[in-house]
Amino acid sequence: MEHRLILRGLLAGGVGGLVAFGFARIFAEPQIQAAIDYESGRDAAQDALDKAAGLPVEAAGPDLFSRTLQANLGIGVGIVLFGVAMGALFAVAYTICLGRVGNLRPRTLAMLVAAGGFLGIYFVPFLKYPANPPAIGHEDTIHDRGNLYLAMVLCSLVLLVGAVALGKRLKARFGNWNATLLALAGYAVVIGIVMALLPSLGHLAANVQEYGRHATETPLPLTDGKGTIVYPGFDADRLYAFRLYSVGAQVLLWGVIGLVFGPLADRLLSPRTTAPIASTVGGA
């Protein structure tokens, strides 16, 4: 039974990945291209300043993959494979929850697990460390940023599991509805403390040393030695649009996983009825 559910999770994740890719290709990819154009323009402006100051200018290396390949095959394969992986994880979580979180219909449980996956794996970590397009983020902080984001995801998932366990323990005393609200409130409080303790990306040591203390790594305006702005900072509206579309793609991914997996699980788990076979005796 578990293997069948996981196979259905892989299928649902693949479908969700395809839908999310279609959305990202139409809406998010133009924002990515605009961010790359900004980065190229800013690098050219910085090279001009360095050249005017007599500093060495490094030649840009060749692109290993064209933008056309990246924007289509690259992002498509990446999102679909991510969807398949999340579908497998979703199916494992669904199997664990099955029969342990109350008498829920398979489709209802599928949507609840999908909502939990979206919140725990993506949205809650996103609130602390939101997605950034190219041109935002410094090379010296790549490892720190990756480790902090993974730590945020891990804390979110562990606390989400703890909230489910707490809700089950409180159910007998406070009832299902009140126990759920108390568990969610506990999760919100503890995850809020974790967010407050983890550093902002602009406070990382490499950023403070080179750029000063800021809330984020979003590029500020580039200035010359006299303080004159020679290239603007990153467009806040474009950053907002990229993050909005990133959330939209994840909503579609997890929503489709729940919607596709639910009927498949319902068909597998529902008791099958066998039509009576009429037998005739003596040619009746």
mmCIF file of C-alpha atoms in Angstrom:
data_model
loop_
_atom_site.group_PDB
_atom_site.id
_atom_site.type_symbol
_atom_site.label_atom_id
_atom_site.label_comp_id
_atom_site.label_asym_id
_atom_site.label_seq_id
_atom_site.Cartn_x
_atom_site.Cartn_y
_atom_site.Cartn_z
ATOM 1 C CA MET A 1 0.000 0.000 0.000
ATOM 2 C CA GLU A 2 2.759 2.454 0.927
ATOM 3 C CA HIS A 3 4.564 1.906 -2.380
ATOM 4 C CA ARG A 4 1.360 2.548 -4.309
ATOM 5 C CA LEU A 5 0.784 5.799 -2.447
ATOM 6 C CA ILE A 6 4.354 6.938 -3.102
ATOM 7 C CA LEU A 7 3.998 6.183 -6.822
ATOM 8 C CA ARG A 8 0.851 8.298 -6.872
ATOM 9 C CA GLY A 9 2.748 11.017 -5.043
ATOM 10 C CA LEU A 10 5.473 10.967 -7.685
ATOM 11 C CA LEU A 11 2.836 11.302 -10.404
ATOM 12 C CA ALA A 12 1.060 14.140 -8.604
ATOM 13 C CA GLY A 13 4.378 15.906 -8.018
ATOM 14 C CA GLY A 14 5.312 15.634 -11.687
ATOM 15 C CA VAL A 15 1.972 17.117 -12.765
ATOM 16 C CA GLY A 16 2.321 19.878 -10.167
ATOM 17 C CA GLY A 17 5.836 20.619 -11.402
ATOM 18 C CA LEU A 18 4.631 20.950 -14.993
ATOM 19 C CA VAL A 19 1.865 23.360 -13.979
ATOM 20 C CA ALA A 20 4.257 25.399 -11.831
ATOM 21 C CA PHE A 21 6.768 25.522 -14.691
ATOM 22 C CA GLY A 22 4.152 26.866 -17.079
ATOM 23 C CA PHE A 23 3.279 29.617 -14.614
ATOM 24 C CA ALA A 24 6.925 30.439 -13.858
ATOM 25 C CA ARG A 25 7.855 30.483 -17.544
ATOM 26 C CA ILE A 26 5.137 33.015 -18.338
ATOM 27 C CA PHE A 27 5.348 35.285 -15.289
ATOM 28 C CA ALA A 28 8.595 34.757 -13.342
ATOM 29 C CA GLU A 29 11.065 34.252 -16.192
ATOM 30 C CA PRO A 30 10.709 37.843 -17.531
ATOM 31 C CA GLN A 31 11.572 39.105 -14.050
ATOM 32 C CA ILE A 32 14.644 36.855 -13.995
ATOM 33 C CA GLN A 33 15.765 38.194 -17.380
ATOM 34 C CA ALA A 34 15.284 41.763 -16.202
ATOM 35 C CA ALA A 35 17.365 41.015 -13.095
ATOM 36 C CA ILE A 36 20.138 39.548 -15.266
ATOM 37 C CA ASP A 37 20.057 42.647 -17.468
ATOM 38 C CA TYR A 38 20.343 44.800 -14.344
ATOM 39 C CA GLU A 39 23.300 42.759 -13.113
ATOM 40 C CA SER A 40 25.081 43.080 -16.466
ATOM 41 C CA GLY A 41 24.519 46.832 -16.548
ATOM 42 C CA ARG A 42 25.731 47.253 -12.990
ATOM 43 C CA ASP A 43 28.849 45.167 -13.681
ATOM 44 C CA ALA A 44 29.607 47.333 -16.721
ATOM 45 C CA ALA A 45 29.226 50.490 -14.630
ATOM 46 C CA GLN A 46 31.496 49.051 -11.923
ATOM 47 C CA ASP A 47 34.093 48.089 -14.530
ATOM 48 C CA ALA A 48 34.008 51.654 -15.883
ATOM 49 C CA LEU A 49 34.608 53.060 -12.391
ATOM 50 C CA ASP A 50 37.458 50.628 -11.768
ATOM 51 C CA LYS A 51 39.038 51.443 -15.126
ATOM 52 C CA ALA A 52 38.811 55.179 -14.441
ATOM 53 C CA ALA A 53 40.485 54.622 -11.066
ATOM 54 C CA GLY A 54 43.291 52.606 -12.668
ATOM 55 C CA LEU A 55 42.189 49.330 -11.117
ATOM 56 C CA PRO A 56 42.400 46.021 -12.988
ATOM 57 C CA VAL A 57 39.191 44.888 -14.674
ATOM 58 C CA GLU A 58 38.472 41.173 -14.943
ATOM 59 C CA ALA A 59 37.133 39.931 -18.254
ATOM 60 C CA ALA A 60 33.740 38.244 -18.029
ATOM 61 C CA GLY A 61 33.825 34.494 -18.532
ATOM 62 C CA PRO A 62 31.781 32.766 -21.247
ATOM 63 C CA ASP A 63 28.281 31.509 -20.432
ATOM 64 C CA LEU A 64 28.177 27.723 -20.237
ATOM 65 C CA PHE A 65 24.490 27.656 -21.173
ATOM 66 C CA SER A 66 22.512 30.126 -23.258
ATOM 67 C CA ARG A 67 19.650 32.078 -21.709
ATOM 68 C CA THR A 68 17.215 30.311 -24.040
ATOM 69 C CA LEU A 69 18.332 26.943 -22.708
ATOM 70 C CA GLN A 70 18.237 28.162 -19.126
ATOM 71 C CA ALA A 71 14.793 29.774 -19.449
ATOM 72 C CA ASN A 72 13.180 26.706 -21.000
ATOM 73 C CA LEU A 73 14.918 23.388 -20.459
ATOM 74 C CA GLY A 74 16.849 24.409 -17.358
ATOM 75 C CA ILE A 75 14.022 25.892 -15.329
ATOM 76 C CA GLY A 76 11.587 23.288 -16.657
ATOM 77 C CA VAL A 77 13.661 20.278 -15.641
ATOM 78 C CA GLY A 78 14.489 21.868 -12.300
ATOM 79 C CA ILE A 79 10.888 22.628 -11.342
ATOM 80 C CA VAL A 80 9.540 19.262 -12.528
ATOM 81 C CA LEU A 81 12.231 17.328 -10.636
ATOM 82 C CA PHE A 82 11.551 19.453 -7.566
ATOM 83 C CA GLY A 83 7.851 18.679 -7.937
ATOM 84 C CA VAL A 84 8.540 14.943 -8.168
ATOM 85 C CA ALA A 85 10.705 15.106 -5.038
ATOM 86 C CA MET A 86 8.053 17.061 -3.158
ATOM 87 C CA GLY A 87 5.412 14.609 -4.376
ATOM 88 C CA ALA A 88 7.375 11.723 -2.883
ATOM 89 C CA LEU A 89 7.833 13.598 0.399
ATOM 90 C CA PHE A 90 4.143 14.477 0.362
ATOM 91 C CA ALA A 91 3.182 10.816 -0.095
ATOM 92 C CA VAL A 92 5.385 9.754 2.825
ATOM 93 C CA ALA A 93 3.813 12.406 5.066
ATOM 94 C CA TYR A 94 0.352 11.370 3.864
ATOM 95 C CA THR A 95 1.063 7.725 4.678
ATOM 96 C CA ILE A 96 2.235 8.650 8.178
ATOM 97 C CA CYS A 97 -0.837 10.802 8.813
ATOM 98 C CA LEU A 98 -3.275 8.254 7.405
ATOM 99 C CA GLY A 99 -5.459 7.035 10.271
ATOM 100 C CA ARG A 100 -3.487 9.031 12.866
ATOM 101 C CA VAL A 101 -5.026 12.504 12.567
ATOM 102 C CA GLY A 102 -8.696 11.715 12.844
ATOM 103 C CA ASN A 103 -11.306 10.196 10.594
ATOM 104 C CA LEU A 104 -10.617 12.304 7.502
ATOM 105 C CA ARG A 105 -11.558 11.431 3.944
ATOM 106 C CA PRO A 106 -8.560 10.687 1.693
ATOM 107 C CA ARG A 107 -9.159 13.821 -0.404
ATOM 108 C CA THR A 108 -9.498 16.057 2.655
ATOM 109 C CA LEU A 109 -6.321 14.646 4.164
ATOM 110 C CA ALA A 110 -4.506 15.165 0.860
ATOM 111 C CA MET A 111 -5.354 18.871 0.797
ATOM 112 C CA LEU A 112 -4.389 19.302 4.458
ATOM 113 C CA VAL A 113 -1.020 17.599 3.927
ATOM 114 C CA ALA A 114 -0.460 19.716 0.800
ATOM 115 C CA ALA A 115 -1.234 22.877 2.778
ATOM 116 C CA GLY A 116 1.170 21.760 5.495
ATOM 117 C CA GLY A 117 3.882 21.086 2.903
ATOM 118 C CA PHE A 118 3.433 24.511 1.331
ATOM 119 C CA LEU A 119 3.548 26.265 4.702
ATOM 120 C CA GLY A 120 6.303 24.207 6.321
ATOM 121 C CA ILE A 121 8.664 23.705 3.390
ATOM 122 C CA TYR A 122 8.193 26.954 1.506
ATOM 123 C CA PHE A 123 6.074 29.779 2.842
ATOM 124 C CA VAL A 124 7.233 30.024 6.465
ATOM 125 C CA PRO A 125 10.956 29.897 5.508
ATOM 126 C CA PHE A 126 10.121 32.382 2.742
ATOM 127 C CA LEU A 127 8.917 34.880 5.339
ATOM 128 C CA LYS A 128 12.400 34.979 6.871
ATOM 129 C CA TYR A 129 14.518 34.408 3.769
ATOM 130 C CA PRO A 130 12.417 35.285 0.696
ATOM 131 C CA ALA A 131 13.362 34.184 -2.796
ATOM 132 C CA ASN A 132 15.685 36.525 -4.673
ATOM 133 C CA PRO A 133 16.293 36.852 -8.419
ATOM 134 C CA PRO A 134 19.795 37.073 -9.952
ATOM 135 C CA ALA A 135 21.715 40.248 -9.071
ATOM 136 C CA ILE A 136 20.695 39.975 -5.407
ATOM 137 C CA GLY A 137 23.107 38.153 -3.138
ATOM 138 C CA HIS A 138 26.874 38.333 -2.832
ATOM 139 C CA GLU A 139 29.292 35.572 -3.749
ATOM 140 C CA ASP A 140 30.962 35.572 -0.333
ATOM 141 C CA THR A 141 27.677 34.716 1.434
ATOM 142 C CA ILE A 142 26.411 31.872 -0.776
ATOM 143 C CA HIS A 143 27.237 29.126 1.727
ATOM 144 C CA ASP A 144 25.944 31.111 4.704
ATOM 145 C CA ARG A 145 22.687 31.900 2.901
ATOM 146 C CA GLY A 146 22.196 28.276 1.913
ATOM 147 C CA ASN A 147 22.861 26.983 5.425
ATOM 148 C CA LEU A 148 20.556 29.540 7.015
ATOM 149 C CA TYR A 149 17.717 28.725 4.625
ATOM 150 C CA LEU A 150 18.088 24.982 5.216
ATOM 151 C CA ALA A 151 18.120 25.602 8.959
ATOM 152 C CA MET A 152 14.912 27.610 8.606
ATOM 153 C CA VAL A 153 13.238 24.838 6.586
ATOM 154 C CA LEU A 154 14.329 22.199 9.109
ATOM 155 C CA CYS A 155 13.058 24.221 12.072
ATOM 156 C CA SER A 156 9.763 24.870 10.303
ATOM 157 C CA LEU A 157 9.188 21.184 9.530
ATOM 158 C CA VAL A 158 10.175 19.976 13.000
ATOM 159 C CA LEU A 159 7.931 22.531 14.670
ATOM 160 C CA LEU A 160 5.077 21.703 12.287
ATOM 161 C CA VAL A 161 5.308 18.021 13.225
ATOM 162 C CA GLY A 162 5.434 19.067 16.866
ATOM 163 C CA ALA A 163 2.314 21.189 16.390
ATOM 164 C CA VAL A 164 0.436 18.202 14.933
ATOM 165 C CA ALA A 165 1.521 16.035 17.871
ATOM 166 C CA LEU A 166 0.520 18.755 20.344
ATOM 167 C CA GLY A 167 -2.884 19.099 18.718
ATOM 168 C CA LYS A 168 -3.501 15.375 19.116
ATOM 169 C CA ARG A 169 -2.573 15.493 22.801
ATOM 170 C CA LEU A 170 -4.819 18.494 23.483
ATOM 171 C CA LYS A 171 -7.764 17.110 21.532
ATOM 172 C CA ALA A 172 -9.233 15.060 24.400
ATOM 173 C CA ARG A 173 -9.172 18.026 26.784
ATOM 174 C CA PHE A 174 -10.070 20.996 24.568
ATOM 175 C CA GLY A 175 -11.848 19.438 21.599
ATOM 176 C CA ASN A 176 -10.629 19.203 18.024
ATOM 177 C CA TRP A 177 -11.163 22.854 17.024
ATOM 178 C CA ASN A 178 -9.641 24.452 20.131
ATOM 179 C CA ALA A 179 -6.755 21.979 20.153
ATOM 180 C CA THR A 180 -5.966 22.878 16.537
ATOM 181 C CA LEU A 181 -5.996 26.607 17.303
ATOM 182 C CA LEU A 182 -3.753 26.132 20.347
ATOM 183 C CA ALA A 183 -1.293 24.009 18.367
ATOM 184 C CA LEU A 184 -1.139 26.565 15.556
ATOM 185 C CA ALA A 185 -0.649 29.394 18.048
ATOM 186 C CA GLY A 186 2.216 27.489 19.670
ATOM 187 C CA TYR A 187 3.794 26.892 16.276
ATOM 188 C CA ALA A 188 3.502 30.587 15.361
ATOM 189 C CA VAL A 189 5.080 31.724 18.629
ATOM 190 C CA VAL A 190 8.035 29.337 18.501
ATOM 191 C CA ILE A 191 8.733 29.844 14.790
ATOM 192 C CA GLY A 192 8.574 33.610 15.416
ATOM 193 C CA ILE A 193 11.276 33.240 18.073
ATOM 194 C CA VAL A 194 13.418 31.206 15.657
ATOM 195 C CA MET A 195 13.045 33.906 12.998
ATOM 196 C CA ALA A 196 14.063 36.576 15.483
ATOM 197 C CA LEU A 197 17.168 34.614 16.510
ATOM 198 C CA LEU A 198 18.387 33.843 12.995
ATOM 199 C CA PRO A 199 20.340 36.717 11.404
ATOM 200 C CA SER A 200 19.131 38.816 8.506
ATOM 201 C CA LEU A 201 21.143 38.363 5.324
ATOM 202 C CA GLY A 202 22.329 41.962 5.416
ATOM 203 C CA HIS A 203 23.828 41.320 8.865
ATOM 204 C CA LEU A 204 26.159 38.547 7.722
ATOM 205 C CA ALA A 205 29.805 39.298 8.477
ATOM 206 C CA ALA A 206 30.900 39.542 4.831
ATOM 207 C CA ASN A 207 28.119 42.023 4.068
ATOM 208 C CA VAL A 208 28.719 44.189 7.127
ATOM 209 C CA GLN A 209 32.442 44.354 6.382
ATOM 210 C CA GLU A 210 32.028 45.416 2.755
ATOM 211 C CA TYR A 211 28.666 47.195 2.591
ATOM 212 C CA GLY A 212 27.685 48.076 6.147
ATOM 213 C CA ARG A 213 24.722 46.775 8.121
ATOM 214 C CA HIS A 214 21.498 46.514 6.118
ATOM 215 C CA ALA A 215 18.362 44.423 6.384
ATOM 216 C CA THR A 216 18.869 42.589 3.075
ATOM 217 C CA GLU A 217 21.410 42.021 0.322
ATOM 218 C CA THR A 218 19.401 44.017 -2.218
ATOM 219 C CA PRO A 219 21.922 46.142 -4.172
ATOM 220 C CA LEU A 220 21.975 49.818 -3.255
ATOM 221 C CA PRO A 221 22.732 52.527 -5.861
ATOM 222 C CA LEU A 222 26.279 52.388 -7.229
ATOM 223 C CA THR A 223 28.176 55.644 -6.609
ATOM 224 C CA ASP A 224 31.507 57.051 -7.686
ATOM 225 C CA GLY A 225 34.171 58.537 -5.433
ATOM 226 C CA LYS A 226 32.216 61.797 -5.127
ATOM 227 C CA GLY A 227 29.023 60.070 -4.044
ATOM 228 C CA THR A 228 27.288 60.615 -7.376
ATOM 229 C CA ILE A 229 24.932 57.796 -8.347
ATOM 230 C CA VAL A 230 26.172 56.176 -11.552
ATOM 231 C CA TYR A 231 23.808 53.210 -11.512
ATOM 232 C CA PRO A 232 20.513 52.820 -9.635
ATOM 233 C CA GLY A 233 19.732 50.279 -6.958
ATOM 234 C CA PHE A 234 17.630 47.247 -7.730
ATOM 235 C CA ASP A 235 14.029 48.070 -8.624
ATOM 236 C CA ALA A 236 11.796 47.333 -5.617
ATOM 237 C CA ASP A 237 8.731 46.755 -7.810
ATOM 238 C CA ARG A 238 10.558 44.121 -9.849
ATOM 239 C CA LEU A 239 11.737 42.395 -6.677
ATOM 240 C CA TYR A 240 8.157 42.369 -5.365
ATOM 241 C CA ALA A 241 6.857 40.932 -8.647
ATOM 242 C CA PHE A 242 9.478 38.169 -8.663
ATOM 243 C CA ARG A 243 8.663 37.138 -5.104
ATOM 244 C CA LEU A 244 4.920 37.286 -5.769
ATOM 245 C CA TYR A 245 5.256 35.001 -8.789
ATOM 246 C CA SER A 246 7.548 32.681 -6.819
ATOM 247 C CA VAL A 247 4.834 32.263 -4.195
ATOM 248 C CA GLY A 248 2.248 31.763 -6.939
ATOM 249 C CA ALA A 249 4.281 28.955 -8.515
ATOM 250 C CA GLN A 250 4.575 27.196 -5.160
ATOM 251 C CA VAL A 251 0.845 27.578 -4.472
ATOM 252 C CA LEU A 252 0.147 25.927 -7.815
ATOM 253 C CA LEU A 253 2.684 23.174 -7.194
ATOM 254 C CA TRP A 254 1.316 22.139 -3.809
ATOM 255 C CA GLY A 255 -2.292 22.749 -4.776
ATOM 256 C CA VAL A 256 -2.026 20.511 -7.826
ATOM 257 C CA ILE A 257 -0.245 17.827 -5.783
ATOM 258 C CA GLY A 258 -3.152 17.759 -3.340
ATOM 259 C CA LEU A 259 -5.827 17.891 -6.040
ATOM 260 C CA VAL A 260 -4.256 15.159 -8.178
ATOM 261 C CA PHE A 261 -3.214 12.893 -5.315
ATOM 262 C CA GLY A 262 -6.543 13.104 -3.468
ATOM 263 C CA PRO A 263 -8.726 11.261 -6.013
ATOM 264 C CA LEU A 264 -5.966 8.727 -6.691
ATOM 265 C CA ALA A 265 -5.658 7.953 -2.982
ATOM 266 C CA ASP A 266 -9.422 7.897 -2.574
ATOM 267 C CA ARG A 267 -9.752 5.315 -5.330
ATOM 268 C CA LEU A 268 -6.983 3.213 -3.799
ATOM 269 C CA LEU A 269 -8.119 3.398 -0.184
ATOM 270 C CA SER A 270 -11.895 3.264 -0.584
ATOM 271 C CA PRO A 271 -13.380 -0.221 -0.112
ATOM 272 C CA ARG A 272 -14.156 -1.830 -3.398
ATOM 273 C CA THR A 273 -17.623 -3.176 -3.964
ATOM 274 C CA THR A 274 -18.038 -6.363 -5.901
ATOM 275 C CA ALA A 275 -21.159 -6.726 -7.970
ATOM 276 C CA PRO A 276 -23.125 -9.853 -7.094
ATOM 277 C CA ILE A 277 -22.771 -12.637 -9.547
ATOM 278 C CA ALA A 278 -26.110 -14.218 -10.428
ATOM 279 C CA SER A 279 -25.883 -17.931 -10.796
ATOM 280 C CA THR A 280 -28.618 -19.902 -12.381
ATOM 281 C CA VAL A 281 -29.400 -23.378 -11.219
ATOM 282 C CA GLY A 282 -31.115 -25.746 -13.512
ATOM 283 C CA GLY A 283 -31.270 -23.200 -16.330
ATOM 284 C CA ALA A 284 -33.394 -20.730 -14.302
#
